[in-house]
mmCIF file of N, CA and C and ligand atoms in Angstrom:
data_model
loop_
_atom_site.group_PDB
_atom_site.id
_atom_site.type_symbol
_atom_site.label_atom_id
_atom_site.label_comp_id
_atom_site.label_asym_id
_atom_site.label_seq_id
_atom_site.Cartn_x
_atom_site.Cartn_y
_atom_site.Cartn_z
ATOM 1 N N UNK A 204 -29.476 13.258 25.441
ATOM 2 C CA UNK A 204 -28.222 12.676 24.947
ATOM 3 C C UNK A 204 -28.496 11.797 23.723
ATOM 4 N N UNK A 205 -27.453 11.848 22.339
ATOM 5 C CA UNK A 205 -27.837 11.090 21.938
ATOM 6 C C UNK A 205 -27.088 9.625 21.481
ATOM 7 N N UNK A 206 -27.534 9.098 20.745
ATOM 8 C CA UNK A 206 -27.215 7.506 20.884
ATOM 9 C C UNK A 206 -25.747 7.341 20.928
ATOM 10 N N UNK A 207 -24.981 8.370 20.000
ATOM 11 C CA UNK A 207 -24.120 8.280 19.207
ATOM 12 C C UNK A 207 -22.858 8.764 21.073
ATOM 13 N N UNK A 208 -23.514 9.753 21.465
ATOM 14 C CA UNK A 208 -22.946 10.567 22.526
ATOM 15 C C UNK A 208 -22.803 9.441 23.600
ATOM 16 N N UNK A 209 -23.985 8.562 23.605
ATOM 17 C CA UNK A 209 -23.964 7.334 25.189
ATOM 18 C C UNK A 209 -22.740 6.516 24.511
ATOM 19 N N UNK A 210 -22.976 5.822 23.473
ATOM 20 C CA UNK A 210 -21.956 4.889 23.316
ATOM 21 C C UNK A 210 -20.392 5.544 23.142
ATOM 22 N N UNK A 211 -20.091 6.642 23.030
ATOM 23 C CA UNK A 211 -18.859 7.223 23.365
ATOM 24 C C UNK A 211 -18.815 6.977 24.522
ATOM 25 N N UNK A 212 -19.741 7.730 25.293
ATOM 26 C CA UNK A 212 -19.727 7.577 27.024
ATOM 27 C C UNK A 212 -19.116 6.093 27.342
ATOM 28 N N UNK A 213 -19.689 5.557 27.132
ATOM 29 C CA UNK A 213 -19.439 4.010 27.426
ATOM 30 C C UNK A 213 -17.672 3.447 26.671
ATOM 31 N N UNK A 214 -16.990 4.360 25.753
ATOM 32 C CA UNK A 214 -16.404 4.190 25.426
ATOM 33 C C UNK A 214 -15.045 4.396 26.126
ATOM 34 N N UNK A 215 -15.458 6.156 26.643
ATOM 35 C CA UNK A 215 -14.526 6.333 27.747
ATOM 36 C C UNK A 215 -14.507 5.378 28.752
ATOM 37 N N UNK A 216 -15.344 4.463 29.010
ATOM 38 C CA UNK A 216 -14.677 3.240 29.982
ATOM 39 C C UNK A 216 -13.758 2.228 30.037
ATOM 40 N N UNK A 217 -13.332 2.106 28.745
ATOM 41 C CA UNK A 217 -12.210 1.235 28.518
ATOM 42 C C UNK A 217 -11.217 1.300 28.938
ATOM 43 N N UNK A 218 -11.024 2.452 29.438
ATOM 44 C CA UNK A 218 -9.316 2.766 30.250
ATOM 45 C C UNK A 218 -9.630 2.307 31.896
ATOM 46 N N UNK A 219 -11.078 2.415 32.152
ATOM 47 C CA UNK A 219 -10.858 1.669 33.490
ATOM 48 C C UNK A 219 -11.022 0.392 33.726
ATOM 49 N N UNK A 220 -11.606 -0.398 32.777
ATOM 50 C CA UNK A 220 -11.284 -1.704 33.166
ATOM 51 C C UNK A 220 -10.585 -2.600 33.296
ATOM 52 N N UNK A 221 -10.613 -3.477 34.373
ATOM 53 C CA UNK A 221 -10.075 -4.208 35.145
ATOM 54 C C UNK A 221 -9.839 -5.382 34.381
ATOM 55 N N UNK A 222 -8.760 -6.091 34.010
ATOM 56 C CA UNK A 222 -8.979 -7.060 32.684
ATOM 57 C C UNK A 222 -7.521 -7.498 32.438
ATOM 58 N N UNK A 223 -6.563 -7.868 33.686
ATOM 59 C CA UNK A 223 -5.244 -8.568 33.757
ATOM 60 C C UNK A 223 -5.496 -9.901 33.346
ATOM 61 N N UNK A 224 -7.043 -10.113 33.062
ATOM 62 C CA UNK A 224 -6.764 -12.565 32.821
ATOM 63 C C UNK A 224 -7.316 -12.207 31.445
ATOM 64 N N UNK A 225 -8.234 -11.286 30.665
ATOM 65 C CA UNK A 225 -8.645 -11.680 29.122
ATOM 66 C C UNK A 225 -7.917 -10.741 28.307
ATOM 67 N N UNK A 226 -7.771 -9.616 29.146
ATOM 68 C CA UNK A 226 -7.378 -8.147 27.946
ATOM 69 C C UNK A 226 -7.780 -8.128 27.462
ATOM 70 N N UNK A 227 -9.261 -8.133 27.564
ATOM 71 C CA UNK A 227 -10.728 -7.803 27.049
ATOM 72 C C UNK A 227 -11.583 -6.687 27.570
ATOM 73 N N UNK A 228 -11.184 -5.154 27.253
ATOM 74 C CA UNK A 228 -11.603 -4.390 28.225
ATOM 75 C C UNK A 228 -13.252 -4.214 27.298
ATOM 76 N N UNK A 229 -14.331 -3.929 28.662
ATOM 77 C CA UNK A 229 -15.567 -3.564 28.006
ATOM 78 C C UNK A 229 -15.705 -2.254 28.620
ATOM 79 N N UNK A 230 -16.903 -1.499 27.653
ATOM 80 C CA UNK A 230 -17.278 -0.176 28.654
ATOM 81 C C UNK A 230 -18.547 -0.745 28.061
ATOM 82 N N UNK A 231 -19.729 0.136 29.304
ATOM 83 C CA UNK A 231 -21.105 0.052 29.641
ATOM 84 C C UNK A 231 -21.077 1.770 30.023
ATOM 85 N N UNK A 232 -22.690 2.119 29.625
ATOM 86 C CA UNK A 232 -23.226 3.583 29.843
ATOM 87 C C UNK A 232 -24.569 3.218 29.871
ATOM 88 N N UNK A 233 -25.718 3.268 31.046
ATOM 89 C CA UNK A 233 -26.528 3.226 31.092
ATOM 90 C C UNK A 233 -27.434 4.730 31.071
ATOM 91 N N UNK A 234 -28.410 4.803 30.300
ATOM 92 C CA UNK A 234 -29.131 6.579 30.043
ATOM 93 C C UNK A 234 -30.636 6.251 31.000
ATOM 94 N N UNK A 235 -30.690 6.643 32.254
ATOM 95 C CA UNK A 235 -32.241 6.988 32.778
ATOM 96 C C UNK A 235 -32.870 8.159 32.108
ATOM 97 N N UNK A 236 -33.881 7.467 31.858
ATOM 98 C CA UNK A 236 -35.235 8.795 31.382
ATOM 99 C C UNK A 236 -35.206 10.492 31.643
ATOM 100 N N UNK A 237 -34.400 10.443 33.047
ATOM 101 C CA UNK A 237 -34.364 12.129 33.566
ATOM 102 C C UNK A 237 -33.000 12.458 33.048
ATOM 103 N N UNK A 238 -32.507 11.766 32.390
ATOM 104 C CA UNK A 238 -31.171 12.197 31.612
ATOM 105 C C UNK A 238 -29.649 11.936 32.469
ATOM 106 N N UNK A 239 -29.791 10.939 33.686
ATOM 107 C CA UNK A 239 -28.989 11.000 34.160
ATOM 108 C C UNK A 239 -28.176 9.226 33.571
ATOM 109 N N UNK A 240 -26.908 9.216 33.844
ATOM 110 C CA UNK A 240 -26.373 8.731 32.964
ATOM 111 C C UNK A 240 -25.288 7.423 33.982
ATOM 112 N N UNK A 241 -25.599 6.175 34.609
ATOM 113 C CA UNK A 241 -24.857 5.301 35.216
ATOM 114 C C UNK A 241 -23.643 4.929 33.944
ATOM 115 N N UNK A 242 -21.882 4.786 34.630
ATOM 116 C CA UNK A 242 -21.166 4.279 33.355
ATOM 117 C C UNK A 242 -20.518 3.227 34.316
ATOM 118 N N UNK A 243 -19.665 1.531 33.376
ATOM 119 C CA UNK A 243 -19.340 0.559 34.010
ATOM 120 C C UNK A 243 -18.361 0.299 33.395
ATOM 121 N N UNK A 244 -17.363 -0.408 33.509
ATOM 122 C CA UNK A 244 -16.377 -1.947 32.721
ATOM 123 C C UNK A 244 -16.566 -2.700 33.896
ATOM 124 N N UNK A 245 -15.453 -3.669 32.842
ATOM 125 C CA UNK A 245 -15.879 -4.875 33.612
ATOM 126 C C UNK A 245 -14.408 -5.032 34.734
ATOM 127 N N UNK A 246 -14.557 -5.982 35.313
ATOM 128 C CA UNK A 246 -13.398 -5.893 37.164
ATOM 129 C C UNK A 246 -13.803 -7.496 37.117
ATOM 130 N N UNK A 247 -12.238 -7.740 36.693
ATOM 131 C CA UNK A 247 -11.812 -9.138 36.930
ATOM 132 C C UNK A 247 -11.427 -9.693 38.215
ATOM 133 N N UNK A 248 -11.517 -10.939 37.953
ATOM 134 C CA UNK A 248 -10.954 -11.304 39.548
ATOM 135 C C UNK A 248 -9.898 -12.806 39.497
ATOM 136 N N UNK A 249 -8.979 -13.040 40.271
ATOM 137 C CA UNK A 249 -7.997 -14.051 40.374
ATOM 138 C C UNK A 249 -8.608 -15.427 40.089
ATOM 139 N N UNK A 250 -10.134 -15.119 41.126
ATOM 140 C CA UNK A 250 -10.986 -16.238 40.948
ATOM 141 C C UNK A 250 -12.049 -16.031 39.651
ATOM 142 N N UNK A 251 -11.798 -16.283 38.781
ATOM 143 C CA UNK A 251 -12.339 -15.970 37.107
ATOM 144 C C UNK A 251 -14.014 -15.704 37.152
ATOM 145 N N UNK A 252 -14.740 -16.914 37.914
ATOM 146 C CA UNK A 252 -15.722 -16.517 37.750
ATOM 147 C C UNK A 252 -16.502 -15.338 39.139
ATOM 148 N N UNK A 253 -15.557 -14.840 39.578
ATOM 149 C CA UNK A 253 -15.970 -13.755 40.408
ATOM 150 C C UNK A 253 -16.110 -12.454 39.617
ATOM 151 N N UNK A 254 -15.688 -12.645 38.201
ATOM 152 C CA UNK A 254 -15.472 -11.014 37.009
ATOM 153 C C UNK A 254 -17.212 -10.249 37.353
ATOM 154 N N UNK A 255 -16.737 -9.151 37.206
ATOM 155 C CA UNK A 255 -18.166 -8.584 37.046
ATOM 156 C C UNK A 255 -18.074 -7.849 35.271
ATOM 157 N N UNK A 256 -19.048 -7.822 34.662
ATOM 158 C CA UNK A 256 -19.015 -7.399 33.069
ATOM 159 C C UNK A 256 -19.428 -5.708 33.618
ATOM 160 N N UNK A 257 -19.190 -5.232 32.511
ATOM 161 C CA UNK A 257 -19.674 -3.471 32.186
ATOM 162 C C UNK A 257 -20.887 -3.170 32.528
ATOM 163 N N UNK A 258 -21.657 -3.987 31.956
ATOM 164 C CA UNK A 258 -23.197 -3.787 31.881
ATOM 165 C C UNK A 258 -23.691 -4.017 33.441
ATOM 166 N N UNK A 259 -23.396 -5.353 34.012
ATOM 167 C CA UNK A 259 -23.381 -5.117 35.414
ATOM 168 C C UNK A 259 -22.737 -4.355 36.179
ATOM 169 N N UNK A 260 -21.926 -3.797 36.300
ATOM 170 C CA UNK A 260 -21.460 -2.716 36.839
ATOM 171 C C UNK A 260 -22.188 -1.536 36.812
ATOM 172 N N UNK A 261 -22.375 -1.260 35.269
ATOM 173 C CA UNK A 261 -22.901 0.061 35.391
ATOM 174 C C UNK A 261 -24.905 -0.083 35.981
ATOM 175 N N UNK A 262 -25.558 -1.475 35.688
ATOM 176 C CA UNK A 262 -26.632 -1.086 36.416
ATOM 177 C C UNK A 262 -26.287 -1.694 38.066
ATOM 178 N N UNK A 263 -25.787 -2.431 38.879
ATOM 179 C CA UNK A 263 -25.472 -2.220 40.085
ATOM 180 C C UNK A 263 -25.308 -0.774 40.553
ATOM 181 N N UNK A 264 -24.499 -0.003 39.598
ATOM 182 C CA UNK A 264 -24.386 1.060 40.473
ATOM 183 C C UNK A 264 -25.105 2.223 40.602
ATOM 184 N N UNK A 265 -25.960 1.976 39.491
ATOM 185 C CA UNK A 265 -27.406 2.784 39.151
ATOM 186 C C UNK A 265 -28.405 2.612 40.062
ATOM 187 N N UNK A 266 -28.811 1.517 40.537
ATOM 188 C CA UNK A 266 -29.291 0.699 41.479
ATOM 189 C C UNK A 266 -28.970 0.716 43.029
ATOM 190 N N UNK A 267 -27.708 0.472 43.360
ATOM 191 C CA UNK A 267 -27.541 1.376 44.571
ATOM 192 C C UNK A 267 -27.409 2.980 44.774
ATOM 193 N N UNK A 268 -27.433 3.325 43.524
ATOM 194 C CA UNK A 268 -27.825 5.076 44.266
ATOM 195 C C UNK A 268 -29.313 5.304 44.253
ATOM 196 N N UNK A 269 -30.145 4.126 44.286
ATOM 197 C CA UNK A 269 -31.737 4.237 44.263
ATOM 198 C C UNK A 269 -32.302 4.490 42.986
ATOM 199 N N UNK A 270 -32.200 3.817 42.426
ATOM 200 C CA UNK A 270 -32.497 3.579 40.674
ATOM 201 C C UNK A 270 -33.496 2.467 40.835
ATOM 202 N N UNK A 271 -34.600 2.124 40.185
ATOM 203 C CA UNK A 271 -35.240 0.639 40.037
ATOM 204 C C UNK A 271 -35.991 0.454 38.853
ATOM 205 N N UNK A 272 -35.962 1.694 38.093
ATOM 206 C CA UNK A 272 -36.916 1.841 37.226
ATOM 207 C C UNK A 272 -36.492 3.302 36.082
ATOM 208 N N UNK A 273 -36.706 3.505 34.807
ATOM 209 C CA UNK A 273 -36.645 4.072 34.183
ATOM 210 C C UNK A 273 -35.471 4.227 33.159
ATOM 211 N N UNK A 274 -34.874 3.563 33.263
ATOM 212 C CA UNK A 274 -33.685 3.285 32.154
ATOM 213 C C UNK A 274 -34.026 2.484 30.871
ATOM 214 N N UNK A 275 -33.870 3.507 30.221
ATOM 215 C CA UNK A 275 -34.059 3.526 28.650
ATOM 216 C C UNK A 275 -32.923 2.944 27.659
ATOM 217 N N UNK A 276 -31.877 3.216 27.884
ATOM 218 C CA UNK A 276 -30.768 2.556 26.562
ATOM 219 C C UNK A 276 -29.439 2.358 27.638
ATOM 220 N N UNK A 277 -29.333 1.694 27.009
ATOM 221 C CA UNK A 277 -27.959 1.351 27.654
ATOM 222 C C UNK A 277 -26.551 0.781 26.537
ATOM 223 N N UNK A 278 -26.119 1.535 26.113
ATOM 224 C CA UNK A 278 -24.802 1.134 25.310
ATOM 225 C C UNK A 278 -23.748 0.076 25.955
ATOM 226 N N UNK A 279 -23.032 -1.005 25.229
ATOM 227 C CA UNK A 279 -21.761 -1.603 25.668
ATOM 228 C C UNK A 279 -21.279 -1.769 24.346
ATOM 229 N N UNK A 280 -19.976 -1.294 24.594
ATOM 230 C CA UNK A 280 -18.790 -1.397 23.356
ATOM 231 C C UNK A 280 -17.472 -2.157 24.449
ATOM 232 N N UNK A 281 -16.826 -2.904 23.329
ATOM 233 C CA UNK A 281 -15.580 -3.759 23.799
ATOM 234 C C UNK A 281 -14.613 -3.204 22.397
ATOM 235 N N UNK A 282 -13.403 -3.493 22.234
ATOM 236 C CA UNK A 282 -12.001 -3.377 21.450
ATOM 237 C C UNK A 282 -12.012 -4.159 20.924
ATOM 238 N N UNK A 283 -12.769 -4.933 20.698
ATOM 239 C CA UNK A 283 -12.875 -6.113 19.139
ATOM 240 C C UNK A 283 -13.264 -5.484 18.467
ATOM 241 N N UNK A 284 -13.334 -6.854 16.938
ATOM 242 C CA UNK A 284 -13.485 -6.344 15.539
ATOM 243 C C UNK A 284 -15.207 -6.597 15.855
ATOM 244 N N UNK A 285 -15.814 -7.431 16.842
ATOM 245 C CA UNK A 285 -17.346 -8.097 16.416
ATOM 246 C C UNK A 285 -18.219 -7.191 17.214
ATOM 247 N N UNK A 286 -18.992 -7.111 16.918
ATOM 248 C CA UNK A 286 -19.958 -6.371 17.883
ATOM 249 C C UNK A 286 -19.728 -7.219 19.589
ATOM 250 N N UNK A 287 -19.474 -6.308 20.488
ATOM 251 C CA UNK A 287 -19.746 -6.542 21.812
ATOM 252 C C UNK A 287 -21.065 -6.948 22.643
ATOM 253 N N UNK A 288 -21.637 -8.100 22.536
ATOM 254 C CA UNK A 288 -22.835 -8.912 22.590
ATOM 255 C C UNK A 288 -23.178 -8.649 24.297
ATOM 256 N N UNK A 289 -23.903 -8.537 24.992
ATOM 257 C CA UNK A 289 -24.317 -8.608 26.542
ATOM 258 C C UNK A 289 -24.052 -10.542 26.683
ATOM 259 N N UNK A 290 -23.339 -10.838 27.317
ATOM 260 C CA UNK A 290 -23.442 -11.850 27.915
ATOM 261 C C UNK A 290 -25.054 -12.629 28.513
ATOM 262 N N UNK A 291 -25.481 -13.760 29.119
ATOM 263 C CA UNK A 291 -26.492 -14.071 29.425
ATOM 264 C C UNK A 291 -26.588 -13.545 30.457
ATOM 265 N N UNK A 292 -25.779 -14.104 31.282
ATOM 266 C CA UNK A 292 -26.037 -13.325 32.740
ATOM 267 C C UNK A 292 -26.400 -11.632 32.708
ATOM 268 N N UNK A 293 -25.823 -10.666 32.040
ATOM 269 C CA UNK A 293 -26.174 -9.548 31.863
ATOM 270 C C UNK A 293 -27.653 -9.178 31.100
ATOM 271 N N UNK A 294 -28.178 -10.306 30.205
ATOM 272 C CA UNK A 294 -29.164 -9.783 29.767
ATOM 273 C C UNK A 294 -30.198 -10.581 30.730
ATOM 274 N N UNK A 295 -30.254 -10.949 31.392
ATOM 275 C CA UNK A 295 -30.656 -11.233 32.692
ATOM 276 C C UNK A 295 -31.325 -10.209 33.662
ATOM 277 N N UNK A 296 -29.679 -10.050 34.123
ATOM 278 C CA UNK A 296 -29.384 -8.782 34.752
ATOM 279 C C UNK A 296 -30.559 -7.503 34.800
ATOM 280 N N UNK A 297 -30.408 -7.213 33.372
ATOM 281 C CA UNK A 297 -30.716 -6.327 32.860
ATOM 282 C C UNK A 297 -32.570 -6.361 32.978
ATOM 283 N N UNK A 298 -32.624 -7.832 32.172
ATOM 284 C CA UNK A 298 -34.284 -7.767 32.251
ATOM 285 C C UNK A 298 -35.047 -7.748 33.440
ATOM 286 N N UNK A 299 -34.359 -7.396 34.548
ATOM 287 C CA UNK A 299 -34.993 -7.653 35.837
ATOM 288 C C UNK A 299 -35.586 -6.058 35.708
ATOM 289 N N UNK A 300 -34.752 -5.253 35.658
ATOM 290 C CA UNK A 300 -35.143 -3.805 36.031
ATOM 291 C C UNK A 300 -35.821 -3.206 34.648
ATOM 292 N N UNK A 301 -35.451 -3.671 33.407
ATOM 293 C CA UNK A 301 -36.202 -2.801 32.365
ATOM 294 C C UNK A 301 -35.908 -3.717 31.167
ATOM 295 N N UNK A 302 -37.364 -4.413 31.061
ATOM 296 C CA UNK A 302 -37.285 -5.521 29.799
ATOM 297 C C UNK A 302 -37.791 -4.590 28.752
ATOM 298 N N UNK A 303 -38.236 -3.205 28.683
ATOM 299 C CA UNK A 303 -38.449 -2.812 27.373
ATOM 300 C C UNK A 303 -37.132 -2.030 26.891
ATOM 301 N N UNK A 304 -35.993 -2.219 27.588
ATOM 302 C CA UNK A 304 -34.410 -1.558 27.938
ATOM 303 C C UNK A 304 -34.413 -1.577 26.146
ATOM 304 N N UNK A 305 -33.443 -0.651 25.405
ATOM 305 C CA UNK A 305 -33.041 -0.340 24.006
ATOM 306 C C UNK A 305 -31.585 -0.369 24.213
ATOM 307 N N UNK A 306 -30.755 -1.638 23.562
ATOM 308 C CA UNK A 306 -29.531 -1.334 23.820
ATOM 309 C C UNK A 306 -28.458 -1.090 22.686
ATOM 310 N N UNK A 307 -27.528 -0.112 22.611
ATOM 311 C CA UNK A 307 -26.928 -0.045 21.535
ATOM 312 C C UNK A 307 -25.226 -1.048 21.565
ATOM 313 N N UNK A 308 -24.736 -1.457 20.594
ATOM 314 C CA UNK A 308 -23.959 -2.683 21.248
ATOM 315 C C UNK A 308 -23.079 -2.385 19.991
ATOM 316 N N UNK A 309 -21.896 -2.133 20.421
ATOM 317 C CA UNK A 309 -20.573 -1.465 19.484
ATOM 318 C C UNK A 309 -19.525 -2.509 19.470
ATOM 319 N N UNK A 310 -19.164 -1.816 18.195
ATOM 320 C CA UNK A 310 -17.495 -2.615 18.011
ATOM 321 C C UNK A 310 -16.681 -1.718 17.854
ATOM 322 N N UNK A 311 -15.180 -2.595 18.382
ATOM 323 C CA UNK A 311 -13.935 -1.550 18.306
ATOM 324 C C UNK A 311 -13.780 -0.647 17.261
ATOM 325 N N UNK A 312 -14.055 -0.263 16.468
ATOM 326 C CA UNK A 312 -14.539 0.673 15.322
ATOM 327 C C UNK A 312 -15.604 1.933 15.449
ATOM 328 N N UNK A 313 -15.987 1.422 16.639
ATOM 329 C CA UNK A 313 -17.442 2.266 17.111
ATOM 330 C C UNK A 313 -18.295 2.157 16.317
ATOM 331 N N UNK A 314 -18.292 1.455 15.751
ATOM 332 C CA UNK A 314 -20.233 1.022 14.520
ATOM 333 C C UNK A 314 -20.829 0.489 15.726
ATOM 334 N N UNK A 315 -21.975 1.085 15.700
ATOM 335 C CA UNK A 315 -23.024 0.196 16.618
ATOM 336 C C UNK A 315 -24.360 -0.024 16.099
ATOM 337 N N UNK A 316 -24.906 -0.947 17.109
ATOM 338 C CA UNK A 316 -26.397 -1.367 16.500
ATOM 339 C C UNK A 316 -27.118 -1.318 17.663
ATOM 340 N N UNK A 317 -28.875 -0.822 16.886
ATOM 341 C CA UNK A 317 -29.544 -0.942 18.058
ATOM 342 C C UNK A 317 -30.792 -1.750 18.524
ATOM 343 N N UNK A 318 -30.577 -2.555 19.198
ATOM 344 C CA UNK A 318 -31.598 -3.717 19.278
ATOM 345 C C UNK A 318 -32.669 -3.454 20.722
ATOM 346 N N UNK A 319 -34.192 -4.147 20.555
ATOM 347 C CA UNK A 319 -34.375 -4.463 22.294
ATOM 348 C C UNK A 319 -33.871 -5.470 22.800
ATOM 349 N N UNK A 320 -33.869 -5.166 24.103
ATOM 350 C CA UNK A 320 -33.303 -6.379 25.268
ATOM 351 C C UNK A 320 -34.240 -6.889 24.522
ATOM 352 N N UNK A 321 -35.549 -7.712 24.221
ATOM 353 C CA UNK A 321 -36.100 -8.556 24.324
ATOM 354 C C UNK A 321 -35.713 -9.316 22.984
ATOM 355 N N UNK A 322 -35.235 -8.592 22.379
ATOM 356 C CA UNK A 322 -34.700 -9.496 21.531
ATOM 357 C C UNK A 322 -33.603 -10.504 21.764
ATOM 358 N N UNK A 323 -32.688 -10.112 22.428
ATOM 359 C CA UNK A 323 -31.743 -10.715 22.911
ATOM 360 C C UNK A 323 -32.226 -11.936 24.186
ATOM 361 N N UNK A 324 -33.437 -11.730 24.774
ATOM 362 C CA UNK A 324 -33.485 -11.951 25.779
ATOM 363 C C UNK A 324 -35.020 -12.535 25.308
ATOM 364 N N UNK A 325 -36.172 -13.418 24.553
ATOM 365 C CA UNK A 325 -36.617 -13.324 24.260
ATOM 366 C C UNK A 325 -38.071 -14.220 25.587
ATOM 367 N N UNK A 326 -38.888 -14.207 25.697
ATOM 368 C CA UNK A 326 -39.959 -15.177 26.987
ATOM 369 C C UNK A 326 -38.759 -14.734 28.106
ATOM 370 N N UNK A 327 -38.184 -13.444 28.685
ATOM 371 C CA UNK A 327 -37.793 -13.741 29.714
ATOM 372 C C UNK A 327 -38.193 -13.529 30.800
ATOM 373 N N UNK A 328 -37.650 -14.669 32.005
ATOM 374 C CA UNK A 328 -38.487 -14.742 33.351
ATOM 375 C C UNK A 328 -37.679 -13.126 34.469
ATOM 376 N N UNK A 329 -38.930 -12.645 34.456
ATOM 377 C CA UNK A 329 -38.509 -11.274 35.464
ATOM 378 C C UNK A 329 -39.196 -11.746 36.537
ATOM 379 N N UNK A 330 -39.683 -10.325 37.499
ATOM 380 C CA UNK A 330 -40.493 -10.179 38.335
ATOM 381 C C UNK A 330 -42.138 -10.966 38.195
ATOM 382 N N UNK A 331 -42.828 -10.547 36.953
ATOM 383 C CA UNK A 331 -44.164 -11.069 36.815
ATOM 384 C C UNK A 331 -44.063 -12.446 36.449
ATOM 385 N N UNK A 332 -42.876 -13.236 36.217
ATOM 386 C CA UNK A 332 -43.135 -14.561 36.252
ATOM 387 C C UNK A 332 -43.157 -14.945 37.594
ATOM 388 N N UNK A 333 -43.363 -14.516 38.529
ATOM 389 C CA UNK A 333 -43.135 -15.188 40.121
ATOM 390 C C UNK A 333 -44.642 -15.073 40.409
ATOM 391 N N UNK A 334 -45.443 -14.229 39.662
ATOM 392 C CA UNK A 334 -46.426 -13.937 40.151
ATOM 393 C C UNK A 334 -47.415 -14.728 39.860
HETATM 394 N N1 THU B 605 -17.650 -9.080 29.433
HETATM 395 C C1 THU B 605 -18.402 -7.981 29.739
HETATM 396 O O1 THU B 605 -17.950 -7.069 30.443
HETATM 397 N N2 THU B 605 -19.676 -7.917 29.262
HETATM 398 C C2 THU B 605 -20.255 -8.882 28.494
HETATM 399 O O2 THU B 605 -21.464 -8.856 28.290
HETATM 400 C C3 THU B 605 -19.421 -9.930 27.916
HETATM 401 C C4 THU B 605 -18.139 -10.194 28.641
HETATM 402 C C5 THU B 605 -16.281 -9.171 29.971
HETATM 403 C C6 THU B 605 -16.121 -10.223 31.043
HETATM 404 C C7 THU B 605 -14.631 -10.484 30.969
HETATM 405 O O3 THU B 605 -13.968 -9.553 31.796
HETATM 406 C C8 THU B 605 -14.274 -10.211 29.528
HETATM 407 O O4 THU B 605 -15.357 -9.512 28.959
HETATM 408 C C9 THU B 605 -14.022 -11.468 28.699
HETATM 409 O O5 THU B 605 -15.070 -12.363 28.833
#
């Protein structure tokens, strides 16, 4: 798949998210190595900070179908004019399961860019910091 093809993917998510308190819909498309493809938005909640973002969504659910390892890029695009940034908590998230992760990160325009998590995410504490 290529870059251009995931962040569409991720694009078609905008019609499902959940987003009655910002009307801020995001989509997330996560790409594993064997070509299989987790997609997310984000699912608001009454109680605000109960929201879950795209990016978490789509690796939670990668993750419970027995995922722990091998995810390579992961696109998030939002309906703004600015590039759609991963939140902290998501690049978090994210660095737990794959800190060498490549993510492409769009704006309502669909221009995207492609950065590493570690850039975004730079000394971050995963698994081998416990160790
Ligand atoms: N949001 C995401 O889905 N991902 C991010 O990384 C940034 C923020 C969502 C959460 C909330 O539903 C809306 O965008 C506004 O913050």
């Amino acid at each position: 798949m290529t870059d251009r093809e995931l962040v569409e993917r991720a694009f078609t998510m905008l019609e499902r998210a959940y987003v009655p308190y910002s009307h801020f819909p995001v989509g997330a498309a996560l790409l594993c190595e064997d070509g299989a493809v987790f997609t997310g938005c984000n699912v608001e909640n009454a109680a605000y900070g109960s929201t879950i973002c795209a990016e978490r969504t789509a690796l939670v659910k990668a993750v419970s179908e027995g995922r722990r390892d091998g995810f390579v890029r992961l696109a998030v695009v939002g309906g703004g004019a600015d590039y759609c940034w991963p939140c902290g908590a998501c690049r978090q998230m994210l660095y737990e399961f794959a800190p060498e992760l490549e993510l492409l990160v769009a704006r309502g325009d669909h221009e995207f860019v492609t950065l590493p998590l570690a850039e975004l995410l730079p000394h971050g504490f995963g698994p081998k910091s416990l160790g």
